[in-house]
Every structure is written in structure tokens, then in C-alpha cells.
Coordinates of C-alpha atoms in Angstrom, one line a residue:
X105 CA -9.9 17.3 20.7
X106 CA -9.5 16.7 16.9
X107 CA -5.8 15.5 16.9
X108 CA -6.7 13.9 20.3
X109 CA -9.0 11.9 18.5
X110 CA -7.2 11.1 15.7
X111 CA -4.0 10.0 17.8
X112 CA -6.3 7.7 19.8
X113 CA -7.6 5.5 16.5
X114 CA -4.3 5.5 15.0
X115 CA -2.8 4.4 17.9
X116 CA -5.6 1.4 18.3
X117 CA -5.3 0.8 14.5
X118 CA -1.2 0.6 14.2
X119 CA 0.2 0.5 18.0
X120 CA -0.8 -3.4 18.0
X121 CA 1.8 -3.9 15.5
X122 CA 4.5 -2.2 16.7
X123 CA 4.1 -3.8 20.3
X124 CA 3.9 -7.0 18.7
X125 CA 7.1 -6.7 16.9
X126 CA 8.8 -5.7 19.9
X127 CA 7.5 -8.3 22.2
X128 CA 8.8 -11.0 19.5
X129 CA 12.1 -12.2 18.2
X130 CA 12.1 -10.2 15.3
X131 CA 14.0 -7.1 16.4
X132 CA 16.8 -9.9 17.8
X133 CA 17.5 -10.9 13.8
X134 CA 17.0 -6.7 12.5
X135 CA 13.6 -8.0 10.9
X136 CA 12.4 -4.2 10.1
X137 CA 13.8 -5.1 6.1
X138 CA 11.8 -8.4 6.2
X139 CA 8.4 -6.5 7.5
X140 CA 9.6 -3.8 4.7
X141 CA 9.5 -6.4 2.1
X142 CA 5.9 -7.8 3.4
X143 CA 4.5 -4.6 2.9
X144 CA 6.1 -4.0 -0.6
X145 CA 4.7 -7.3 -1.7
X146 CA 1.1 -6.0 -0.3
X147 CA 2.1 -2.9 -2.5
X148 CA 2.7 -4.5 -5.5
X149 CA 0.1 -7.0 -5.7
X150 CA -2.9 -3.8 -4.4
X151 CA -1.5 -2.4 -7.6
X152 CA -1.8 -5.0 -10.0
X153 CA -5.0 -6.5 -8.8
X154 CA -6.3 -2.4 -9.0
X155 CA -5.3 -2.7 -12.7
X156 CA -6.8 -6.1 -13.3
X157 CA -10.1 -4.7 -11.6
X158 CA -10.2 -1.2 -13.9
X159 CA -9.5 -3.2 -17.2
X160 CA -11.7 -6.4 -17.1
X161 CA -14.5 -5.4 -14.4
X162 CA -17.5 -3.1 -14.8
X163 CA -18.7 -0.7 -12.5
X164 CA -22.0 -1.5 -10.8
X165 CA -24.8 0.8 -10.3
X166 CA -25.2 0.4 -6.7
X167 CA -22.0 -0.3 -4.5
X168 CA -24.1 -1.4 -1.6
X169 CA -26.3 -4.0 -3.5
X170 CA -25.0 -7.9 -3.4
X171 CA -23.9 -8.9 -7.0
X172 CA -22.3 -12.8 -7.2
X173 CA -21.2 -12.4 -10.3
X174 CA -19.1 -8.7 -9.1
X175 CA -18.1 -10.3 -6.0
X176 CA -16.7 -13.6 -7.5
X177 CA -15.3 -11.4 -10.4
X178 CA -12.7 -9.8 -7.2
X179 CA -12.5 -12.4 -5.5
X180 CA -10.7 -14.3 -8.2
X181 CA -8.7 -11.3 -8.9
X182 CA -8.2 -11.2 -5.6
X183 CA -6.1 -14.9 -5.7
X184 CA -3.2 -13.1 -7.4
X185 CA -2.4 -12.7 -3.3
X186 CA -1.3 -15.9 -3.4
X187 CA 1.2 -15.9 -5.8
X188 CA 2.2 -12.7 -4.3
X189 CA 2.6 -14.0 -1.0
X190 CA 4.4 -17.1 -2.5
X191 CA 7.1 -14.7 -4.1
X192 CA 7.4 -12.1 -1.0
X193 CA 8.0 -15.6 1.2
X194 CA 10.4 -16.6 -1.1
X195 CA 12.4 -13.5 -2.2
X196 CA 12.4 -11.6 1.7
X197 CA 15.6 -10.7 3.1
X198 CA 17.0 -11.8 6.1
X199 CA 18.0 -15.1 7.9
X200 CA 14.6 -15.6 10.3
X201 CA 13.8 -18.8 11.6
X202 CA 11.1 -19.9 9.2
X203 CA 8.5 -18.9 11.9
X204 CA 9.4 -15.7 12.3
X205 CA 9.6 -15.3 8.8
X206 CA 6.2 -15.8 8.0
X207 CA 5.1 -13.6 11.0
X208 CA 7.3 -10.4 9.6
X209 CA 5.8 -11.0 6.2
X210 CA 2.7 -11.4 8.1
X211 CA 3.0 -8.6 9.9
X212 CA 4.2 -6.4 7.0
X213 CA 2.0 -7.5 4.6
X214 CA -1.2 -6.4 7.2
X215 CA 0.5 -3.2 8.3
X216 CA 0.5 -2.2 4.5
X217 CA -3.2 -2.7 4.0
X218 CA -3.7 -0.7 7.3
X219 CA -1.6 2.1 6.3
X220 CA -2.8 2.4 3.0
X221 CA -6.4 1.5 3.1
X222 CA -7.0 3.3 6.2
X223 CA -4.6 6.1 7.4
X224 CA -6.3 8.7 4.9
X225 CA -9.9 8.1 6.2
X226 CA -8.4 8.5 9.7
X227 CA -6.9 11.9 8.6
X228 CA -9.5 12.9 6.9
X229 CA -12.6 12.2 9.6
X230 CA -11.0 11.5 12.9
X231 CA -9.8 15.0 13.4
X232 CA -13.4 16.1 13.2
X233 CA -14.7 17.8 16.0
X234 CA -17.0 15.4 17.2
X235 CA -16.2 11.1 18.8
X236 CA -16.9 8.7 15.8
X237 CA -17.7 5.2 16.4
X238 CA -16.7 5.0 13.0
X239 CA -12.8 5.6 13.4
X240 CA -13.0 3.2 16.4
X241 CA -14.5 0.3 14.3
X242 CA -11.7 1.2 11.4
X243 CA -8.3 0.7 14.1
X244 CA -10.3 -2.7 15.7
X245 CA -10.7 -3.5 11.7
X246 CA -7.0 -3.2 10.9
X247 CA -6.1 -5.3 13.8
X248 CA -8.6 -7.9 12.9
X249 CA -7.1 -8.0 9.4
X250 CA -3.5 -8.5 10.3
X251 CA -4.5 -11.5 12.4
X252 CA -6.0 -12.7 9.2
X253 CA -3.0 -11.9 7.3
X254 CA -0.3 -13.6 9.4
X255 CA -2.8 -16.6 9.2
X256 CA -2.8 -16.8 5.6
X257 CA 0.6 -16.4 5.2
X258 CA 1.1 -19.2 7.1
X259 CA -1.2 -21.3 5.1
X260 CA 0.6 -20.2 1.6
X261 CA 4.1 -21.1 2.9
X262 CA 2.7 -25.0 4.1
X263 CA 1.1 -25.0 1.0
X264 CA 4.2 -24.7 -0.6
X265 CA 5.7 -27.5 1.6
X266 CA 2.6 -29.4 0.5
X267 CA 4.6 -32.6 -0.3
X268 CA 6.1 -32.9 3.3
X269 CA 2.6 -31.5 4.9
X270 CA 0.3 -34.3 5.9
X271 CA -2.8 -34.9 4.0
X272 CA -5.5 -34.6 6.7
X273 CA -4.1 -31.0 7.0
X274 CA -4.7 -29.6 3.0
X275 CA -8.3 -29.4 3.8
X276 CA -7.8 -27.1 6.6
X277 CA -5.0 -25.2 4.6
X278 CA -7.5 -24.5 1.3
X279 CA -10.5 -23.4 4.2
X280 CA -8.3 -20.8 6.1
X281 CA -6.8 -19.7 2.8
X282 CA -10.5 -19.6 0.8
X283 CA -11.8 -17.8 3.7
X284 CA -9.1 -14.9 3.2
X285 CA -10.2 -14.3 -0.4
X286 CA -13.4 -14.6 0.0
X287 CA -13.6 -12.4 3.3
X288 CA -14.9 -9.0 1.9
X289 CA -17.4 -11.0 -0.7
X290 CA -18.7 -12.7 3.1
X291 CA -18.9 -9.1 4.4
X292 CA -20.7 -7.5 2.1
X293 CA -23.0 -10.6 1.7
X294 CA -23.8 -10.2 5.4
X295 CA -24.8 -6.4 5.2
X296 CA -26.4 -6.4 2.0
X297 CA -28.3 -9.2 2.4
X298 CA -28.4 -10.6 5.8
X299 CA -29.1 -7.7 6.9
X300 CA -26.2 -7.5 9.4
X301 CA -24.2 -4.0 11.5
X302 CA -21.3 -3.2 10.4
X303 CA -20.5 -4.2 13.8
X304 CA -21.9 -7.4 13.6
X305 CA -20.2 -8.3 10.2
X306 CA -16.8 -7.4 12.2
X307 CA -17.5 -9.4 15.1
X308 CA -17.8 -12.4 12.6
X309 CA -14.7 -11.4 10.9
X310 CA -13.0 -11.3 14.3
X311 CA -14.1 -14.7 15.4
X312 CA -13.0 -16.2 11.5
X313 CA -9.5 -14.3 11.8
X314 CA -8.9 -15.2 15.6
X315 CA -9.7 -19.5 14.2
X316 CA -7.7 -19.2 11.3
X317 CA -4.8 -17.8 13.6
X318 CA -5.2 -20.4 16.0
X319 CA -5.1 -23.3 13.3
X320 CA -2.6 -22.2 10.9
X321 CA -0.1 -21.1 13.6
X322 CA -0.9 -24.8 15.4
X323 CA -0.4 -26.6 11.7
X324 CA 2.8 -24.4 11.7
X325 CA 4.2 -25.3 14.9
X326 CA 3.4 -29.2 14.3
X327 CA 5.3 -29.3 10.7
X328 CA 8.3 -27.2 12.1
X329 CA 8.2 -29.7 15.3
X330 CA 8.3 -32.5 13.2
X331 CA 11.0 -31.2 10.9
X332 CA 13.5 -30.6 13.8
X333 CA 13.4 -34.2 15.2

């Protein structure tokens, strides 16, 4: 029952992004380096926001309390993703339509975060002798997040196009990309002080992540469109 178990949630929490590679174009260009390169730009940038975080932000008393200042504190650490993203885009190997680009960066920026955020915590209590909603809610969470993280990648590399990218469209660019950023500082918020399930806060993040999906990959589609006519 205990490897059963485990098996089970990291299959929910990681099969998702191996059937999605599959079922795309990115095994027809050899794609795996590309989705290795995502996931070392994830890698490097955990690292150096880690270090940023230990050196200029204190520790606070109570991890489940809601402090602003704390939570703005990380979250503008937490822009150095952009830049990171920005440089991954730019310095990924492989010749992939720009489309499949972003979604292997994407994809192995996402499948990073999953491995390394979650795969230990999985280990570590899934293989317990009892069922956990727990390790359920931590593969649907990995999913949710690597929706998120194709969508924002896609935002970063318009935004770097922004001279050729329509004006009307910046606004929803900066929304789907603040959104990312600010994602766990709206998650705690809506625990801490809404008073919201840790279910309910990931139903919200599943809505947010399945929009920003829908209207970064649209955006994406309409600039490439208009590119090739």
C-alpha cells in the first residue's frame, strides 16, 4: 500500500507532463535539451532568489500569520523570474518554432518546481501507511502550476517583442505576469486571512492558471498569426 500510494501521486503530480510532451511537437524537433534547459533556468534562479531571501529578509515569528511587508518583500525577489525566464528563452538550445519554444521552457521550467518542491514531501509521506488527501492535493498543485508557468512564459517572451505587440494587449501581458509573482502572497492572503481550505485557495489558483493559459496562449497565437502573413 505505501509505494502504491506514492506511485499513484507521483504519477498525478508528473505523468501530465510527460503525456503532454508526447502528445506535442516537441519530441519531432528532440526538445528533451530545451525542457533540460527550462528546468536549469528554474534551478538557477530558486537558488539565487533562496540567497537573496536568507541575506536581506528576516524570519517571521509565525509562518502562518499574513505579513504585507514579508510577502511583498518575496514577491519582489521573486521578479528576478523574469529576467530568468528572459535569459532561459533567449539562451535555450534547439531550433523550435517559437511556440514550441516557449512551451518546452514552459514545460521545463514547471517540471523543475514540481520535482524539486515536491518529490521529497511525496517520498517522505505518501509512502505512509495510511490515504492522504494531502499528497493528492500536492500532484493536482504541480499540475496547476505548470499551467501557470507555460502562461507566463508566454507573457515574458511577448513582452520582449513589446515593440511589435499591440498596445491594448500590455495590460493583459503585466496582469497575467503580476498574477504569477504575486500567486503565493494571494494564497496565503486567502488562508490566513480569508479564512479559506487549502482546497479552496487551489481551486482559485486553478481557475487564475487555467485564464492566464487561455489568454496568453490566444495573445501568442494572434502575434505569431500576424507575423506569418
Amino acid at each position: 500500500m505505501t509505494l502504491f500510494h506514492f506511485f499513484n501521486c507521483a504519477m498525478l503530480a508528473y505523468g501530465p507532463s510527460v503525456v503532454l510532451f508526447n502528445s506535442s511537437r516537441l519530441p519531432e524537433y528532440s526538445a528533451k535539451s530545451t525542457v533540460a534547459y527550462g528546468g536549469l533556468g528554474f534551478a538557477a534562479s530558486a537558488v539565487v532568489k533562496g540567497l537573496l531571501l536568507a541575506t536581506f529578509m528576516t524570519a517571521v515569528d509565525d509562518v502562518t500569520a499574513f505579513d504585507l511587508t514579508h510577502e511583498l518583500g518575496k514577491a519582489l525577489v521573486g521578479c528576478l523570474d523574469l529576467v530568468s525566464v528572459g535569459i532561459t528563452l533567449q539562451r535555450a538550445p534547439g531550433r523550435l518554432p517559437k511556440a514550441l519554444r516557449v512551451l518546452a521552457v514552459g514545460l521545463g521550467w514547471g517540471l523543475a518546481e514540481a520535482l524539486l518542491s515536491y518529490l521529497i514531501p511525496l517520498w517522505m509521506g505518501a509512502r505512509g501507511m495510511e490515504f492522504d488527501w494531502q499528497y493528492v492535493r500536492i500532484g493536482i498543485t504541480a499540475n496547476v502550476n505548470i499551467v501557470m508557468h507555460v502562461a507566463f512564459v508566454a507573457v515574458v517572451w511577448l513582452y520582449t517583442r513589446q515593440r511589435a505587440v499591440p498596445q491594448a494587449w500590455k495590460p493583459l501581458i503585466v496582469a497575467i505576469a503580476a498574477a504569477r509573482l504575486l500567486l503565493p502572497m494571494g494564497d496565503h492572503y486567502l488562508q490566513a486571512v480569508l479564512g479559506f481550505g487549502v482546497w479552496d485557495a487551489l481551486v482559485v489558483r486553478s481557475v487564475l492558471a487555467v485564464v492566464s493559459a487561455v489568454v496568453a496562449r490566444s495573445l501568442l497565437l494572434q502575434y505569431l498569426s500576424s507575423k506569418d502573413k
